[in-house]
mmCIF file of C-alpha atoms in Angstrom:
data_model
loop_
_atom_site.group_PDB
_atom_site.id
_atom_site.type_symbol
_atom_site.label_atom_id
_atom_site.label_comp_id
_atom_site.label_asym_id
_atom_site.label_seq_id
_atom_site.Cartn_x
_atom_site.Cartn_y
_atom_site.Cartn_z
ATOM 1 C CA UNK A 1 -30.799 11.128 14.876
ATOM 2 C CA UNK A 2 -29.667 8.107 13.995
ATOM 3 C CA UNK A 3 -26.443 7.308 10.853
ATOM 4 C CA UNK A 4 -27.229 3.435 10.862
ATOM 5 C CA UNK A 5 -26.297 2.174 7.609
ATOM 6 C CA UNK A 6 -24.491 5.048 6.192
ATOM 7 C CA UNK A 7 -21.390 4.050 3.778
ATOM 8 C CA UNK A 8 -18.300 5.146 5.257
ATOM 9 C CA UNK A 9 -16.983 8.291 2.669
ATOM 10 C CA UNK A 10 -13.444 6.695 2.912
ATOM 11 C CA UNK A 11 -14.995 3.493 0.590
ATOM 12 C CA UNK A 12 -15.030 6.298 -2.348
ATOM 13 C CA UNK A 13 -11.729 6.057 -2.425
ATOM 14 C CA UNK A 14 -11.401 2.082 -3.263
ATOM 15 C CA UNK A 15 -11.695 1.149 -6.686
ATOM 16 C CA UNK A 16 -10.725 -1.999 -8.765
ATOM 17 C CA UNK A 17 -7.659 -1.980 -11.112
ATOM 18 C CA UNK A 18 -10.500 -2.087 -14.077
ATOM 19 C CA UNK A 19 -11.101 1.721 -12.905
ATOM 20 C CA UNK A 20 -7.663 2.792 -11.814
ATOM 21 C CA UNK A 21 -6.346 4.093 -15.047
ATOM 22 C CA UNK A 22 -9.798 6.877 -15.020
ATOM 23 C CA UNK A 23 -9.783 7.214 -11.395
ATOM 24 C CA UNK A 24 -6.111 7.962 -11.461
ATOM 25 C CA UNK A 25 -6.721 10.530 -14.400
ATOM 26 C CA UNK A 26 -8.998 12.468 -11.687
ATOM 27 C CA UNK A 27 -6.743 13.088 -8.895
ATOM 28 C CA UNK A 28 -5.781 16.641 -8.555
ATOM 29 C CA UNK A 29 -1.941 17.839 -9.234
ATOM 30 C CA UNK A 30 0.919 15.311 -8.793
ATOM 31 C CA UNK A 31 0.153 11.791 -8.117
ATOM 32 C CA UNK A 32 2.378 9.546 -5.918
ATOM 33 C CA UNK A 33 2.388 5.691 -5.896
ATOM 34 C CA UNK A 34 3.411 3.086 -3.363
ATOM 35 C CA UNK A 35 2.060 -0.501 -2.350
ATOM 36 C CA UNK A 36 2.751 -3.054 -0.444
ATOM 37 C CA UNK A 37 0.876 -5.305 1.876
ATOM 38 C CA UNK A 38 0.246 -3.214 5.196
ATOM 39 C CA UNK A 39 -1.273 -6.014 6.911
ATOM 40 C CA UNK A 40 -1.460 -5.038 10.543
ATOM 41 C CA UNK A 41 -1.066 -1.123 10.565
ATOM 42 C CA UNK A 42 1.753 -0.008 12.611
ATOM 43 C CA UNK A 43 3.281 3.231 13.352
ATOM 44 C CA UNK A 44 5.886 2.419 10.859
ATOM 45 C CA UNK A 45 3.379 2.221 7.735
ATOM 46 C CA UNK A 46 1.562 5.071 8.360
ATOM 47 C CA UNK A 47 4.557 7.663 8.688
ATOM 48 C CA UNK A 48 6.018 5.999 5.650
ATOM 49 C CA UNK A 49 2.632 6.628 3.512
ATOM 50 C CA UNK A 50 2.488 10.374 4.908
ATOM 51 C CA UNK A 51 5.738 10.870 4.240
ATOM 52 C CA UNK A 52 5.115 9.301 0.349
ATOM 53 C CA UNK A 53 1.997 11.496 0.202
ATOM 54 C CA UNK A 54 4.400 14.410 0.744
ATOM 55 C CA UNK A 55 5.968 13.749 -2.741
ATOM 56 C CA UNK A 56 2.810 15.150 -4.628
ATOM 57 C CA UNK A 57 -0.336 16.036 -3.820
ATOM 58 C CA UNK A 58 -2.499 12.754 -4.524
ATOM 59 C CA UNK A 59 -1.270 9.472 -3.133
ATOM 60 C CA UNK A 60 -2.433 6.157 -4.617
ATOM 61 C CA UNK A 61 -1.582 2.657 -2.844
ATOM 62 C CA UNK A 62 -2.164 -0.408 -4.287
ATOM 63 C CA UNK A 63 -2.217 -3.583 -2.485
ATOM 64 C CA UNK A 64 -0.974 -6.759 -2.539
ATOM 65 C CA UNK A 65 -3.935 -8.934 -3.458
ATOM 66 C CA UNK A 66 -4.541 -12.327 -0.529
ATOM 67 C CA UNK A 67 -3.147 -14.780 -3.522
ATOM 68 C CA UNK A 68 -0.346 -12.650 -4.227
ATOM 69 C CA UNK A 69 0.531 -12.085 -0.284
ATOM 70 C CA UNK A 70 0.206 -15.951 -0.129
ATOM 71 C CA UNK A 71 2.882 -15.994 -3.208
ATOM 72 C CA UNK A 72 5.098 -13.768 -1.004
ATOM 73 C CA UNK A 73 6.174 -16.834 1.422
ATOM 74 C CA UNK A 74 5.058 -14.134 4.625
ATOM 75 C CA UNK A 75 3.720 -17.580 6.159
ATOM 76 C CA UNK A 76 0.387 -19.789 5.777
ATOM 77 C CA UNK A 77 -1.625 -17.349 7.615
ATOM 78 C CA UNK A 78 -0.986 -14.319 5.689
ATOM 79 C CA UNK A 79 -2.691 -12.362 5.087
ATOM 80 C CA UNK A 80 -4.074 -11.573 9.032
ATOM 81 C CA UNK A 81 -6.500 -9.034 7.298
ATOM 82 C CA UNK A 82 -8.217 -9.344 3.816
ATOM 83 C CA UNK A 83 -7.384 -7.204 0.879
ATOM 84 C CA UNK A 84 -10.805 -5.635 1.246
ATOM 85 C CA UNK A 85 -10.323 -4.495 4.601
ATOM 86 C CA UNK A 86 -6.705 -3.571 4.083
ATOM 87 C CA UNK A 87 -7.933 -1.560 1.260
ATOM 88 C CA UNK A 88 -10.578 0.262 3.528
ATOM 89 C CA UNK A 89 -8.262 0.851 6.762
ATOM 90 C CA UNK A 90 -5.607 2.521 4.229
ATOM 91 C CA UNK A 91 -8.829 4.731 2.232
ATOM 92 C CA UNK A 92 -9.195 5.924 6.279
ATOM 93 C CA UNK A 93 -6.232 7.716 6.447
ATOM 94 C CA UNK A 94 -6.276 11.525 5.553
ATOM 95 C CA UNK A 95 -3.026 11.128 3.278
ATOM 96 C CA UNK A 96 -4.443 8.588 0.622
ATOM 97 C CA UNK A 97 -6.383 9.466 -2.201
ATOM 98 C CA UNK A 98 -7.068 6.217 -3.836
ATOM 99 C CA UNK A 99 -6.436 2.565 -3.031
ATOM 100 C CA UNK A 100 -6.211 -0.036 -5.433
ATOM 101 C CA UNK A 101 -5.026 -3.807 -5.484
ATOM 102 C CA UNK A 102 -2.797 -6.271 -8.109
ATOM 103 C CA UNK A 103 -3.311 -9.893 -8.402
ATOM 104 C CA UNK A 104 0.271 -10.157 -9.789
ATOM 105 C CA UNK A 105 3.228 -10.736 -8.054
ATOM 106 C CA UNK A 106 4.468 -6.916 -8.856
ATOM 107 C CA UNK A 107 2.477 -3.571 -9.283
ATOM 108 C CA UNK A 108 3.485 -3.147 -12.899
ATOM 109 C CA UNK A 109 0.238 -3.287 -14.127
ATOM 110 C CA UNK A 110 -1.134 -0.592 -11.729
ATOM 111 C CA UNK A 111 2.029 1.247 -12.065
ATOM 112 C CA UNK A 112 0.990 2.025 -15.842
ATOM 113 C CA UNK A 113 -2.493 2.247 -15.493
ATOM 114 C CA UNK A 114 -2.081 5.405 -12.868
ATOM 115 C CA UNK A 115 0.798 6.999 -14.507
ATOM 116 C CA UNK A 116 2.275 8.146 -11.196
ATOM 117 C CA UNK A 117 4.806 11.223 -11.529
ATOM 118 C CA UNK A 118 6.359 10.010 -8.344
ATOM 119 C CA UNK A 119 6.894 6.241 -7.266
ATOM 120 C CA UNK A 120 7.918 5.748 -3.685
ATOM 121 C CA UNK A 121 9.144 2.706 -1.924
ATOM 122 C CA UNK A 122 10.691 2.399 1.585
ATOM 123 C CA UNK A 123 14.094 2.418 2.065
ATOM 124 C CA UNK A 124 14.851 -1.137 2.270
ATOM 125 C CA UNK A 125 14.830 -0.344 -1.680
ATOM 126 C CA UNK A 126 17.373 1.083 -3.600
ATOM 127 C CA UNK A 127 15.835 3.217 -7.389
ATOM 128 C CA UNK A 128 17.444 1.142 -9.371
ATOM 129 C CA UNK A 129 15.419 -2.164 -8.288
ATOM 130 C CA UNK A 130 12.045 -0.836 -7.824
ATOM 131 C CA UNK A 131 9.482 -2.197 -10.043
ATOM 132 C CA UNK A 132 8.368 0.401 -12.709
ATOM 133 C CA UNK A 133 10.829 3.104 -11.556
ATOM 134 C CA UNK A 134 12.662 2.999 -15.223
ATOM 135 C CA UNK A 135 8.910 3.336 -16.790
ATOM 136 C CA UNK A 136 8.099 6.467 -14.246
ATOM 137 C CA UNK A 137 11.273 7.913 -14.942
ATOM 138 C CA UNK A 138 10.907 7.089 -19.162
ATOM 139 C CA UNK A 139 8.001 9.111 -19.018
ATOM 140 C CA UNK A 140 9.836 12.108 -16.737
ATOM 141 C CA UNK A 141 8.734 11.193 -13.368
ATOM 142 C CA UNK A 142 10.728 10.282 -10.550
ATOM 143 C CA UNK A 143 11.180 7.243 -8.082
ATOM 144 C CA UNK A 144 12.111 7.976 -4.491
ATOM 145 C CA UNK A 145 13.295 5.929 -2.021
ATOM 146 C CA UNK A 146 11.852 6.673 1.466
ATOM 147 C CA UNK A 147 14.188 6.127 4.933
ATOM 148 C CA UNK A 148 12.014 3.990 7.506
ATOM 149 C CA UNK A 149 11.584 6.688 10.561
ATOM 150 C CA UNK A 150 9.923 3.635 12.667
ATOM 151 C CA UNK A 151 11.778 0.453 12.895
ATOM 152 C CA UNK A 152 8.397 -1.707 12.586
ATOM 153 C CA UNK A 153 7.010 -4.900 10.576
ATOM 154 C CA UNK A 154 4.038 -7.082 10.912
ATOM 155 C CA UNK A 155 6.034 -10.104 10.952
ATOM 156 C CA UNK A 156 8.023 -8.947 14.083
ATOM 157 C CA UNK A 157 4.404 -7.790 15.643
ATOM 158 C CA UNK A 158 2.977 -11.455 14.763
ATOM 159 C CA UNK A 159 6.286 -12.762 16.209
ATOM 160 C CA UNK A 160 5.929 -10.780 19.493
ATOM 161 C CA UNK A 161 1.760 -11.651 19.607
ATOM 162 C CA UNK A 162 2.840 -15.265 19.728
ATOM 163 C CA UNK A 163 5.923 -15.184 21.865
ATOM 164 C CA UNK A 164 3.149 -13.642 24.273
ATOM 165 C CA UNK A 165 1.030 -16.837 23.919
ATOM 166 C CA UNK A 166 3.670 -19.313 24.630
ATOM 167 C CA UNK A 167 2.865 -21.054 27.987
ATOM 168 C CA UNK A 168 5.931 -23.087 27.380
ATOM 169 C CA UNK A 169 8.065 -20.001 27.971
#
């Protein structure tokens, strides 16, 4: 028996910002929100989004889009991975319920459109300078700010990969 060309189920759980304000409205019980880049996987990412799925019971993560990564100043070949299969590595994982992306340089726009009752960031941000956290907490949610368990970061990984490719050295 033979699954050629079957569509992976986690790609149900990508849609475009156009749909996130309905898709968001379907999610069962309390919905958390996060983003960020998560450009190279690491341990470090995927304890932090388990840990943010925690919060409520239906976690949404929306993306940096490849312009707005560029925008970031990360370096002239970020992103490694494209925001379509950043989107579809983060669907994978058990803990997310929806993935989205923004083509701005914040996730205001998303922020809104999902209504989150939670918004988490790492903890390399304090409440009271995470984007939308005053609109969550306007409309009586909360923002959270989550301790980094795993000391990671793509840039250090990239750093490391290269290092490692130095014949120089």
């Amino acid at each position: 028996m033979s699954t050629q060309g079957k569509t992976p189920r986690f790609e149900s759980k990508m849609c475009t910002p156009e749909e996130l304000e309905i898709r968001a409205s379907q999610l069962p019980g309390v919905i958390v929100f996060t983003n960020g880049v998560f450009d190279l996987l690491h341990r470090g990412h995927v304890t932090y989004l388990d840990q943010a799925a925690q919060e409520g019971d239906s976690l949404i993560v929306a993306v940096n889009s490849d312009a707005s990564v560029k925008r970031l100043g990360k370096g002239d070949d970020r992103p490694i991975n494209t925001q379509l299969d950043r989107m579809a590595v983060l669907a994978a994982l058990d803990c997310v319920a929806l993935v989205t992306w923004f083509e701005e340089d914040t996730p205001l726009n998303a922020i809104l459109a999902s209504r989150p009752a939670v918004l988490v960031k790492g903890g390399d941000w304090a409440v009271e300078k995470m984007v939308g956290a005053r609109e969550v907490q306007d409309w009586g949610g909360r923002a959270v700010s989550i301790q980094f368990d795993h000391q990671r970061s793509t840039t250090d990984t990239l750093a490391k990969i290269r290092r490692s490719g130095d014949t120089r050295a």
